[in-house]
Amino acid sequence: MASFVDVPTTKPAPTRPQVSGLSEAEAQQRLRHYGPNAVETAVEEPWWRVLLRQFRSLIVAVLAGAAAFSFAFQDQVEGYAILAVIGLNAGIGFWLEWNAQASMAALRRLGVSTARVLRDGQVRAVPADQVTVGDVLLVEAGEVVAADAELLEAQQLQVNESALTGESMPVTKQLAPPAPNAPLAEQTNRLFKGTAVVNGTGRALVTGVGAGTQLGTIAELVQQARHTATPLEAKLNRLAHQLVLITLALAVLFVGLGLLKGESAYQLLKTAIVLAVAAIPEGMSIVATLALAYGMLRLARRNVLVKRLAAVETLGSTDVIFTDKTGTLTQNQMAVHTAWLPEGRVDFAPATIEIDASPLLRTEAYQHLLRVAVLCNNATFAPERADAALGDPLEVALLSLAHQSPDFDVPGTQAGAGRLAEQPFNSDTRLMATLHRHDHGRGWVAVKGAAEEVLRYCPQQQTADGPQPLVPAEQTEWLQRAQELAAQGLRTLALAYRVLPEAEAPSRWAEELTWLGLIAFLDPPRPEVVPALDACRRAGIRVIMVTGDHPATALTIARQVHLATDAQATAVTGGELPDLLQHPNGAGRRRLLHAAVFARVSPAQKLDLVSLYQQQGHVVAMTGDGVNDAPALKKADIGVAMGLRGTQVAAEAAALVLSDDSFASIVAAVAQGRVIFTNIRRFVLYLVSCNLSEILVVVAAGLLGHGAGLLPLQILFLNLLTDVFPALALGVGRGSSRVMHHPPRDPQDPIMRPGDWRLATAYAALMPLALLGSLYIGWQYFELSAAVSNNVLFYGLAAAQLLHVFNMAGVGTSLRHNDVLRNGYVWLALGLCTGLLLLTYYLPLLRGLLDVQALPASALLLIGAPAGAVLLLGQLLGWLLSHRQRVA
């Protein structure tokens, strides 16, 4: 039988300056040359640029033009009123965006850290951004690597590089150089900035800082990934263009016809200004901003930080979600998945160990297995502080398994079997062994490692009848079992033990081991992921895993969370992607567009995948927590970063940050996004129909020879107060509980579809028809003056628009089953608007500005009757359209 020997893990003594590190003077000189060890993940936008962005709107440009004309015609009050509208909208948008930027600045401040380096022969703690090329960096378990470096010493050093590579298992570091052009995950003699040391200690010579690190390279990809406008931004801009074109066409037509008739150019231009003010729903952008902000607050209560308001709606139109595996679908924490003993196999639940699930867990062999798991272990773990565990993730998982076994005393086992010697794990022997005191002065050897290596030292195995011979055929079966587990993407360890006649380390103490079996590990799925993915599936959203991890591991997780339901499903690997992306035709194209799992994918390839799906017309969301996810997070239509386990680079690149790292929060965000878009479509229909009614009133009044019919300030009052508050109430409605039970809408679907324009025009026509009919009665029977007629038109239109809000529940929805009727915010808005209208009548200042006259009692009938008619006729119109759709 062979035995294993110590393998050195330290280089020969290095020469200066590596022994004593840089001098302080030399370090400062290099800092000036190489710059600070900082990665620029985002440039904080100055407040004035955020403010200026609020004015980049075609609607703002038209309103500014209307204000300029008002000032030119000496209508100072109207000009200032229009400017106030522009300023109010800009102020709200600025406040919300600046607050979101301040929240991210606070997250960045939390990331300030220190590093330990050798300076002038002394160990010093310096700010991480002051580490420079040539420094000797000291690292130990629990620390984050401050810079890229080449190892000088390594003692059982293991580093979690999942933030860069997506690989969930820590990398065992060693001094031997890798093969030329080895991928990052195989460069075991190097440390990388931003990765976490999970076990051991080491010293390394810093070779790269700041932008010269691997992390800096990825951050540069983030900056290169261009952000595209969200669907909502694009749709609102398109709607604004449509409204502006309508406005300009009507104004030109009206002025042209007037000039042909010989009317005053001055009066025609005044009417054109009124048309511009009437045609543009000044409150639309305010209501959209506030509706999005309210949705943002709702999401904040669900642990979702929204950095850009329009991102909320974008999630609602998402039909593809690319998700990372490690830390997003999984817990980023290894757990025991399977124990395979000589007498049978036990599969454990992902989150807890069900001790009564199998009688095998009460056998002597299982107790021996737990003893080896606890003693041949250098990790620290306490059940009450599981998040503070240190060490190799597999060793932490073994301790967790032992602590969850009620018949096993972990502290007692550790205290009663003091460690006398240790053979550390290394890449040559692929084993770890420890020697402990046993009863009656004997020694007890605990061994764990690769199955093929441990089996070499095991002539026997533990059974219910005690140790029994392990024949070659059985050894072959155990190797096949280990390969079977590995094919499922599981990490495996073999465990064995030996009782020595005395507690001393013999020269060949690894001989005559007794085989205990295999333990398989998996980074388990997060418990909330399966229901969240099921909800996505019901909502018609494809979820695709994109990871840097091994294909078998990725497929195992995909099957557990129901992402890959086909037993024959395979993962597309990063090695296959270049050819498939270069020739995306036929079977290759189908494979790219129907794959559920992409594995061993690089950051640049994630960008390519996002671009490919966007080119196919999909609205793509990308979730992730690592530095390697950041470029794709920025390129995607909506990037969703994890806040707890996520890196600062990922959080900077994303539009949403999940402060609880819960995939289920994404579902809540998707639902809220759908509700918001439905609400936006509803209040836009309301505002457009109201504004079209004002246009028709102005045009009809002009054609009848009554000038504009309404004053610009009266229209501004309607647009900013009596229209805005009901629209805002529609915008913050809670929506249907079945919003996630239908597929995403077509991403090309505009806010106002052709049918919506027809409906808005029909609704808009009802109001002037009812009002003009009322005015005709007033002229015929009550001899109304021009001033009183103007007031009847103003108040009548306001009342009609207020009641018109109940027509917004949906085509064919009766008043009895009207969810708008049950919206408390709508009633609050109606009460507020009614109060404001009363103020315009009774407050002298407002009476003067709006040219309000004392109204006769008959005016109440002339105002109220058309408003009621608009509501009833609107309900009839909705019923007729619904009946027509059912017949069709």
Short mmCIF file of C-alpha atoms in Angstrom, two decimals, residues 252 331 887:
data_model
loop_
_atom_site.label_atom_id
_atom_site.label_comp_id
_atom_site.label_asym_id
_atom_site.label_seq_id
_atom_site.Cartn_x
_atom_site.Cartn_y
_atom_site.Cartn_z
CA VAL A 252 -51.45 75.48 -39.37
CA GLN A 331 -27.69 30.12 -2.29
CA VAL A 887 -69.74 39.15 -32.20
#
